[in-house]
Amino acid sequence: MAGRIHVVRHAESVHNTDHDFSRLDPELTALGRQQAEDFRRIFPCSDEVGLIVTSPLRRTIQTTLLAFADVLDKRYFEVGSGNGVDGGAQLVLDPGLQERSSLPCDTGSDQLVLEKIFPCLDFSGLHAGWQLKDGLYAPDAVDDRASSVRRSLADRLVALQARNRRDIAVVTHGVFMKHLSGDPEIDLPKAGWRSYTIKQDEGGSVVLAPIGEKSSEVAEPRVEVVRL
C-alpha cells in the first residue's frame, strides 16, 4: 500500500487563549500538552509512521515530541526519559511548514534559542533567516511554499516505499494547513488530524487527496471522575 500523509494541527498554544499575538513563538498551554499526549493515545496509525516532518516553531515541536513519543527514535529525547523507541521514526524540521502570517506569534525563534529549549534535536538543517518571513516565507508567497512542501512530501514518500513504515506525519498550523491541503474550509481542532494520499492533478501538480469523508479526530482532554 502506498504511504499516506497525516496532517496534524498543533495543540493549544498560549496565544490561542490570551490572544496576545505580539508574543514571539509561544509555547503550548497545559491543556495543549494534554491534548498532544491524548493524541498519542487515540491516533490509530502510529505503527505505520516512518517519518515526521514538523514546523520549527515551539508549539509544533512540542506537539510533535509529546504526540509521537512512542514513534520517534530515542535520539530525540533525553536519556532515561522513557520516550522514543529504538529504530524509531526520523524527525525533520521543515521551515516550509511554518505559519503564514508575519505576526510575532507566527514567527520562529532564533536557532540558538531553540537549541537550548530542545537540546536533543538537530537544527543544523535550518538555514539562516528562515524565520524572517521574506522570500518563499513571506505571507503572500504561501501558495508557492505550500506547493513546494507538497512536492517535497511526494519525494519523501517515494524514499519510504521500501520500508515497513511508509506513512508521514506532518505537524503544522491551522492557516498554513488550508494552503497545504488545498482546502480553504479545513479547520481541524487543536491536535486534530486528517489523512491524505498524494496525487497529481490534470496539470501535473502534486496535490493532497483526502482519504474518506472525514479522517480527523479530536484529541479531547481526559476527565477523571472521583467517586466519594
PDB file of C-alpha atoms in Angstrom:
ATOM      1  CA  MET A   1       0.000   0.000   0.000  1.00  0.00           C
ATOM      2  CA  ALA A   2       1.276   3.474  -0.881  1.00  0.00           C
ATOM      3  CA  GLY A   3       2.215   5.678   2.018  1.00  0.00           C
ATOM      4  CA  ARG A   4      -0.154   8.278   3.420  1.00  0.00           C
ATOM      5  CA  ILE A   5       0.254  11.827   4.677  1.00  0.00           C
ATOM      6  CA  HIS A   6      -1.274  12.564   8.090  1.00  0.00           C
ATOM      7  CA  VAL A   7      -1.580  16.337   8.515  1.00  0.00           C
ATOM      8  CA  VAL A   8      -1.665  17.272  12.212  1.00  0.00           C
ATOM      9  CA  ARG A   9      -2.557  20.638  13.714  1.00  0.00           C
ATOM     10  CA  HIS A  10      -0.518  21.701  16.732  1.00  0.00           C
ATOM     11  CA  ALA A  11      -2.109  21.536  20.170  1.00  0.00           C
ATOM     12  CA  GLU A  12      -3.360  24.600  22.064  1.00  0.00           C
ATOM     13  CA  SER A  13      -0.760  27.348  22.417  1.00  0.00           C
ATOM     14  CA  VAL A  14      -0.614  30.281  24.829  1.00  0.00           C
ATOM     15  CA  HIS A  15      -1.605  32.813  22.161  1.00  0.00           C
ATOM     16  CA  ASN A  16      -4.708  30.750  21.370  1.00  0.00           C
ATOM     17  CA  THR A  17      -6.027  31.554  24.846  1.00  0.00           C
ATOM     18  CA  ASP A  18      -4.708  35.019  25.739  1.00  0.00           C
ATOM     19  CA  HIS A  19      -4.898  36.318  22.133  1.00  0.00           C
ATOM     20  CA  ASP A  20      -1.608  38.139  22.601  1.00  0.00           C
ATOM     21  CA  PHE A  21      -0.355  37.893  19.033  1.00  0.00           C
ATOM     22  CA  SER A  22       2.676  40.038  19.882  1.00  0.00           C
ATOM     23  CA  ARG A  23       4.115  37.112  21.839  1.00  0.00           C
ATOM     24  CA  LEU A  24       7.097  35.647  19.946  1.00  0.00           C
ATOM     25  CA  ASP A  25       6.887  31.943  19.159  1.00  0.00           C
ATOM     26  CA  PRO A  26       4.592  30.941  22.063  1.00  0.00           C
ATOM     27  CA  GLU A  27       4.656  27.514  23.666  1.00  0.00           C
ATOM     28  CA  LEU A  28       1.846  25.090  24.471  1.00  0.00           C
ATOM     29  CA  THR A  29      -0.521  25.609  27.361  1.00  0.00           C
ATOM     30  CA  ALA A  30      -1.039  22.902  29.993  1.00  0.00           C
ATOM     31  CA  LEU A  31      -4.189  21.892  28.109  1.00  0.00           C
ATOM     32  CA  GLY A  32      -2.207  21.832  24.879  1.00  0.00           C
ATOM     33  CA  ARG A  33       0.288  19.443  26.382  1.00  0.00           C
ATOM     34  CA  GLN A  34      -2.582  17.207  27.479  1.00  0.00           C
ATOM     35  CA  GLN A  35      -4.113  17.366  24.004  1.00  0.00           C
ATOM     36  CA  ALA A  36      -0.829  16.258  22.459  1.00  0.00           C
ATOM     37  CA  GLU A  37      -0.472  13.408  24.942  1.00  0.00           C
ATOM     38  CA  ASP A  38      -4.049  12.328  24.250  1.00  0.00           C
ATOM     39  CA  PHE A  39      -3.328  12.371  20.521  1.00  0.00           C
ATOM     40  CA  ARG A  40      -0.709   9.709  21.177  1.00  0.00           C
ATOM     41  CA  ARG A  41      -3.387   7.567  22.812  1.00  0.00           C
ATOM     42  CA  ILE A  42      -6.050   7.842  20.074  1.00  0.00           C
ATOM     43  CA  PHE A  43      -4.119   8.250  16.800  1.00  0.00           C
ATOM     44  CA  PRO A  44      -4.639   4.893  15.015  1.00  0.00           C
ATOM     45  CA  CYS A  45      -1.745   4.979  12.538  1.00  0.00           C
ATOM     46  CA  SER A  46       1.314   5.282  14.798  1.00  0.00           C
ATOM     47  CA  ASP A  47       2.698   1.891  13.792  1.00  0.00           C
ATOM     48  CA  GLU A  48       2.784   2.973  10.132  1.00  0.00           C
ATOM     49  CA  VAL A  49       4.573   6.338  10.529  1.00  0.00           C
ATOM     50  CA  GLY A  50       8.192   6.240   9.421  1.00  0.00           C
ATOM     51  CA  LEU A  51       8.871   9.973   9.161  1.00  0.00           C
ATOM     52  CA  ILE A  52       7.619  13.058  10.980  1.00  0.00           C
ATOM     53  CA  VAL A  53       8.062  16.469   9.371  1.00  0.00           C
ATOM     54  CA  THR A  54       7.293  19.453  11.564  1.00  0.00           C
ATOM     55  CA  SER A  55       7.309  23.221  11.531  1.00  0.00           C
ATOM     56  CA  PRO A  56      10.254  24.551  13.598  1.00  0.00           C
ATOM     57  CA  LEU A  57       8.078  26.727  15.831  1.00  0.00           C
ATOM     58  CA  ARG A  58       7.996  25.892  19.533  1.00  0.00           C
ATOM     59  CA  ARG A  59       4.349  24.819  19.650  1.00  0.00           C
ATOM     60  CA  THR A  60       4.676  22.424  16.736  1.00  0.00           C
ATOM     61  CA  ILE A  61       7.918  20.918  18.040  1.00  0.00           C
ATOM     62  CA  GLN A  62       6.371  20.430  21.480  1.00  0.00           C
ATOM     63  CA  THR A  63       3.283  18.857  19.934  1.00  0.00           C
ATOM     64  CA  THR A  64       5.471  16.502  17.913  1.00  0.00           C
ATOM     65  CA  LEU A  65       7.607  15.344  20.828  1.00  0.00           C
ATOM     66  CA  LEU A  66       4.556  14.701  23.028  1.00  0.00           C
ATOM     67  CA  ALA A  67       2.233  13.238  20.399  1.00  0.00           C
ATOM     68  CA  PHE A  68       4.807  10.926  18.839  1.00  0.00           C
ATOM     69  CA  ALA A  69       6.860   9.989  21.900  1.00  0.00           C
ATOM     70  CA  ASP A  70       6.251   6.297  21.173  1.00  0.00           C
ATOM     71  CA  VAL A  71       7.011   6.645  17.445  1.00  0.00           C
ATOM     72  CA  LEU A  72      10.141   8.806  17.226  1.00  0.00           C
ATOM     73  CA  ASP A  73      13.631   7.436  17.613  1.00  0.00           C
ATOM     74  CA  LYS A  74      15.174   7.604  21.082  1.00  0.00           C
ATOM     75  CA  ARG A  75      17.842  10.068  19.973  1.00  0.00           C
ATOM     76  CA  TYR A  76      15.303  12.912  20.060  1.00  0.00           C
ATOM     77  CA  PHE A  77      14.754  12.537  23.824  1.00  0.00           C
ATOM     78  CA  GLU A  78      16.896  12.774  26.913  1.00  0.00           C
ATOM     79  CA  VAL A  79      18.424   9.531  28.132  1.00  0.00           C
ATOM     80  CA  GLY A  80      16.259   7.972  30.831  1.00  0.00           C
ATOM     81  CA  SER A  81      13.107   9.867  29.841  1.00  0.00           C
ATOM     82  CA  GLY A  82      11.379   6.671  28.783  1.00  0.00           C
ATOM     83  CA  ASN A  83      10.409   8.295  25.480  1.00  0.00           C
ATOM     84  CA  GLY A  84      11.329   7.214  21.996  1.00  0.00           C
ATOM     85  CA  VAL A  85      11.937   3.772  20.536  1.00  0.00           C
ATOM     86  CA  ASP A  86      14.974   2.007  19.112  1.00  0.00           C
ATOM     87  CA  GLY A  87      14.976   2.388  15.343  1.00  0.00           C
ATOM     88  CA  GLY A  88      12.071   4.813  15.548  1.00  0.00           C
ATOM     89  CA  ALA A  89      10.861   7.393  13.059  1.00  0.00           C
ATOM     90  CA  GLN A  90      13.098  10.199  11.841  1.00  0.00           C
ATOM     91  CA  LEU A  91      12.216  13.804  12.676  1.00  0.00           C
ATOM     92  CA  VAL A  92      12.731  16.537  10.064  1.00  0.00           C
ATOM     93  CA  LEU A  93      12.310  20.227  10.900  1.00  0.00           C
ATOM     94  CA  ASP A  94      10.970  21.942   7.779  1.00  0.00           C
ATOM     95  CA  PRO A  95      10.651  25.765   7.807  1.00  0.00           C
ATOM     96  CA  GLY A  96       8.285  25.429   4.858  1.00  0.00           C
ATOM     97  CA  LEU A  97       5.630  24.293   7.343  1.00  0.00           C
ATOM     98  CA  GLN A  98       5.706  27.473   9.451  1.00  0.00           C
ATOM     99  CA  GLU A  99       2.540  29.539   9.805  1.00  0.00           C
ATOM    100  CA  ARG A 100       1.569  32.020   7.087  1.00  0.00           C
ATOM    101  CA  SER A 101       1.432  35.386   8.869  1.00  0.00           C
ATOM    102  CA  SER A 102       4.321  37.617   9.895  1.00  0.00           C
ATOM    103  CA  LEU A 103       2.892  38.284  13.372  1.00  0.00           C
ATOM    104  CA  PRO A 104       5.330  37.591  16.228  1.00  0.00           C
ATOM    105  CA  CYS A 105       3.196  34.650  17.380  1.00  0.00           C
ATOM    106  CA  ASP A 106       3.729  33.025  13.966  1.00  0.00           C
ATOM    107  CA  THR A 107       7.434  33.830  13.803  1.00  0.00           C
ATOM    108  CA  GLY A 108      10.038  31.270  14.813  1.00  0.00           C
ATOM    109  CA  SER A 109      12.771  31.649  17.420  1.00  0.00           C
ATOM    110  CA  ASP A 110      16.461  32.031  16.730  1.00  0.00           C
ATOM    111  CA  GLN A 111      18.271  28.741  16.265  1.00  0.00           C
ATOM    112  CA  LEU A 112      20.373  29.224  19.411  1.00  0.00           C
ATOM    113  CA  VAL A 113      17.203  29.663  21.455  1.00  0.00           C
ATOM    114  CA  LEU A 114      15.678  26.507  20.012  1.00  0.00           C
ATOM    115  CA  GLU A 115      18.836  24.516  20.678  1.00  0.00           C
ATOM    116  CA  LYS A 116      18.663  25.449  24.374  1.00  0.00           C
ATOM    117  CA  ILE A 117      14.975  24.506  24.657  1.00  0.00           C
ATOM    118  CA  PHE A 118      15.280  21.277  22.659  1.00  0.00           C
ATOM    119  CA  PRO A 119      18.874  20.070  23.210  1.00  0.00           C
ATOM    120  CA  CYS A 120      18.298  16.636  21.659  1.00  0.00           C
ATOM    121  CA  LEU A 121      17.156  17.967  18.295  1.00  0.00           C
ATOM    122  CA  ASP A 122      19.318  18.837  15.316  1.00  0.00           C
ATOM    123  CA  PHE A 123      18.639  22.346  13.998  1.00  0.00           C
ATOM    124  CA  SER A 124      21.599  22.431  11.621  1.00  0.00           C
ATOM    125  CA  GLY A 125      19.265  21.991   8.655  1.00  0.00           C
ATOM    126  CA  LEU A 126      17.609  25.357   9.279  1.00  0.00           C
ATOM    127  CA  HIS A 127      19.191  27.947   7.025  1.00  0.00           C
ATOM    128  CA  ALA A 128      19.957  31.435   8.304  1.00  0.00           C
ATOM    129  CA  GLY A 129      16.959  33.759   8.203  1.00  0.00           C
ATOM    130  CA  TRP A 130      14.300  31.057   7.860  1.00  0.00           C
ATOM    131  CA  GLN A 131      12.131  32.914  10.383  1.00  0.00           C
ATOM    132  CA  LEU A 132      12.339  36.367   8.745  1.00  0.00           C
ATOM    133  CA  LYS A 133       9.137  35.998   6.700  1.00  0.00           C
ATOM    134  CA  ASP A 134      10.573  37.082   3.369  1.00  0.00           C
ATOM    135  CA  GLY A 135      11.136  35.342   0.052  1.00  0.00           C
ATOM    136  CA  LEU A 136       9.361  31.983  -0.016  1.00  0.00           C
ATOM    137  CA  TYR A 137       8.339  32.503   3.621  1.00  0.00           C
ATOM    138  CA  ALA A 138       6.598  35.841   3.012  1.00  0.00           C
ATOM    139  CA  PRO A 139       2.838  35.754   3.651  1.00  0.00           C
ATOM    140  CA  ASP A 140       1.991  36.476   0.014  1.00  0.00           C
ATOM    141  CA  ALA A 141       4.156  33.555  -1.150  1.00  0.00           C
ATOM    142  CA  VAL A 142       2.268  30.980   0.915  1.00  0.00           C
ATOM    143  CA  ASP A 143       0.743  29.142  -2.065  1.00  0.00           C
ATOM    144  CA  ASP A 144       4.145  28.729  -3.712  1.00  0.00           C
ATOM    145  CA  ARG A 145       5.536  27.492  -0.410  1.00  0.00           C
ATOM    146  CA  ALA A 146       2.678  25.020   0.030  1.00  0.00           C
ATOM    147  CA  SER A 147       3.279  23.691  -3.479  1.00  0.00           C
ATOM    148  CA  SER A 148       6.972  23.238  -2.689  1.00  0.00           C
ATOM    149  CA  VAL A 149       6.142  21.349   0.513  1.00  0.00           C
ATOM    150  CA  ARG A 150       3.768  19.017  -1.356  1.00  0.00           C
ATOM    151  CA  ARG A 151       6.470  18.179  -3.898  1.00  0.00           C
ATOM    152  CA  SER A 152       8.913  17.504  -1.083  1.00  0.00           C
ATOM    153  CA  LEU A 153       6.426  15.220   0.659  1.00  0.00           C
ATOM    154  CA  ALA A 154       5.888  13.282  -2.574  1.00  0.00           C
ATOM    155  CA  ASP A 155       9.649  12.712  -2.825  1.00  0.00           C
ATOM    156  CA  ARG A 156       9.824  11.651   0.814  1.00  0.00           C
ATOM    157  CA  LEU A 157       7.024   9.110   0.304  1.00  0.00           C
ATOM    158  CA  VAL A 158       8.970   7.566  -2.571  1.00  0.00           C
ATOM    159  CA  ALA A 159      12.016   7.250  -0.311  1.00  0.00           C
ATOM    160  CA  LEU A 160       9.911   5.373   2.273  1.00  0.00           C
ATOM    161  CA  GLN A 161       8.416   2.851  -0.158  1.00  0.00           C
ATOM    162  CA  ALA A 162      10.898   0.098   0.656  1.00  0.00           C
ATOM    163  CA  ARG A 163      10.363   0.416   4.420  1.00  0.00           C
ATOM    164  CA  ASN A 164       7.817  -1.189   6.705  1.00  0.00           C
ATOM    165  CA  ARG A 165       6.604   2.206   7.914  1.00  0.00           C
ATOM    166  CA  ARG A 166       5.600   4.186   4.817  1.00  0.00           C
ATOM    167  CA  ASP A 167       3.430   6.981   6.256  1.00  0.00           C
ATOM    168  CA  ILE A 168       4.473  10.560   7.005  1.00  0.00           C
ATOM    169  CA  ALA A 169       3.076  12.721   9.790  1.00  0.00           C
ATOM    170  CA  VAL A 170       3.164  16.466   9.085  1.00  0.00           C
ATOM    171  CA  VAL A 171       2.785  18.767  12.105  1.00  0.00           C
ATOM    172  CA  THR A 172       1.870  22.304  11.113  1.00  0.00           C
ATOM    173  CA  HIS A 173      -0.503  25.235  11.693  1.00  0.00           C
ATOM    174  CA  GLY A 174      -4.170  25.989  11.153  1.00  0.00           C
ATOM    175  CA  VAL A 175      -3.913  28.607   8.399  1.00  0.00           C
ATOM    176  CA  PHE A 176      -0.981  27.099   6.517  1.00  0.00           C
ATOM    177  CA  MET A 177      -2.848  23.800   6.566  1.00  0.00           C
ATOM    178  CA  LYS A 178      -5.528  25.354   4.350  1.00  0.00           C
ATOM    179  CA  HIS A 179      -2.950  26.115   1.678  1.00  0.00           C
ATOM    180  CA  LEU A 180      -1.115  22.817   2.059  1.00  0.00           C
ATOM    181  CA  SER A 181      -4.279  20.754   1.726  1.00  0.00           C
ATOM    182  CA  GLY A 182      -5.850  22.975  -0.930  1.00  0.00           C
ATOM    183  CA  ASP A 183      -8.977  23.112   1.225  1.00  0.00           C
ATOM    184  CA  PRO A 184      -9.815  26.654   2.399  1.00  0.00           C
ATOM    185  CA  GLU A 185     -12.581  25.284   4.626  1.00  0.00           C
ATOM    186  CA  ILE A 186     -10.464  22.904   6.668  1.00  0.00           C
ATOM    187  CA  ASP A 187     -10.457  23.837  10.348  1.00  0.00           C
ATOM    188  CA  LEU A 188      -9.135  20.961  12.399  1.00  0.00           C
ATOM    189  CA  PRO A 189      -9.352  21.088  16.189  1.00  0.00           C
ATOM    190  CA  LYS A 190      -6.157  21.571  18.135  1.00  0.00           C
ATOM    191  CA  ALA A 191      -4.191  18.313  17.959  1.00  0.00           C
ATOM    192  CA  GLY A 192      -6.588  17.017  15.311  1.00  0.00           C
ATOM    193  CA  TRP A 193      -5.528  15.383  12.056  1.00  0.00           C
ATOM    194  CA  ARG A 194      -6.650  14.442   8.584  1.00  0.00           C
ATOM    195  CA  SER A 195      -5.163  11.768   6.332  1.00  0.00           C
ATOM    196  CA  TYR A 196      -4.340  12.099   2.638  1.00  0.00           C
ATOM    197  CA  THR A 197      -2.770  10.353  -0.311  1.00  0.00           C
ATOM    198  CA  ILE A 198      -0.506  12.090  -2.798  1.00  0.00           C
ATOM    199  CA  LYS A 199      -1.778  12.502  -6.357  1.00  0.00           C
ATOM    200  CA  GLN A 200      -1.166  14.630  -9.426  1.00  0.00           C
ATOM    201  CA  ASP A 201      -3.855  16.870 -10.884  1.00  0.00           C
ATOM    202  CA  GLU A 202      -4.537  17.246 -14.614  1.00  0.00           C
ATOM    203  CA  GLY A 203      -1.804  19.852 -14.874  1.00  0.00           C
ATOM    204  CA  GLY A 204       0.779  17.563 -13.282  1.00  0.00           C
ATOM    205  CA  SER A 205       0.905  19.416  -9.960  1.00  0.00           C
ATOM    206  CA  VAL A 206       1.197  17.435  -6.716  1.00  0.00           C
ATOM    207  CA  VAL A 207      -1.976  17.616  -4.616  1.00  0.00           C
ATOM    208  CA  LEU A 208      -3.223  16.074  -1.378  1.00  0.00           C
ATOM    209  CA  ALA A 209      -6.311  13.899  -1.782  1.00  0.00           C
ATOM    210  CA  PRO A 210      -8.276  13.323   1.446  1.00  0.00           C
ATOM    211  CA  ILE A 211      -8.966   9.744   2.435  1.00  0.00           C
ATOM    212  CA  GLY A 212     -12.675   9.222   3.085  1.00  0.00           C
ATOM    213  CA  GLU A 213     -15.258  11.794   4.073  1.00  0.00           C
ATOM    214  CA  LYS A 214     -13.598  12.544   7.380  1.00  0.00           C
ATOM    215  CA  SER A 215     -10.376  11.177   8.780  1.00  0.00           C
ATOM    216  CA  SER A 216      -9.714  13.537  11.652  1.00  0.00           C
ATOM    217  CA  GLU A 217     -10.209  13.039  15.340  1.00  0.00           C
ATOM    218  CA  VAL A 218     -10.413  15.407  18.274  1.00  0.00           C
ATOM    219  CA  ALA A 219      -7.811  14.900  20.965  1.00  0.00           C
ATOM    220  CA  GLU A 220     -10.059  15.736  23.870  1.00  0.00           C
ATOM    221  CA  PRO A 221      -8.522  16.038  27.344  1.00  0.00           C
ATOM    222  CA  ARG A 222      -9.226  13.159  29.661  1.00  0.00           C
ATOM    223  CA  VAL A 223     -11.546  13.839  32.577  1.00  0.00           C
ATOM    224  CA  GLU A 224     -11.127  11.818  35.741  1.00  0.00           C
ATOM    225  CA  VAL A 225     -14.234  11.148  37.786  1.00  0.00           C
ATOM    226  CA  VAL A 226     -13.655  10.914  41.509  1.00  0.00           C
ATOM    227  CA  ARG A 227     -16.277   8.927  43.410  1.00  0.00           C
ATOM    228  CA  LEU A 228     -16.731   9.921  47.025  1.00  0.00           C
TER     229      LEU A 228
END
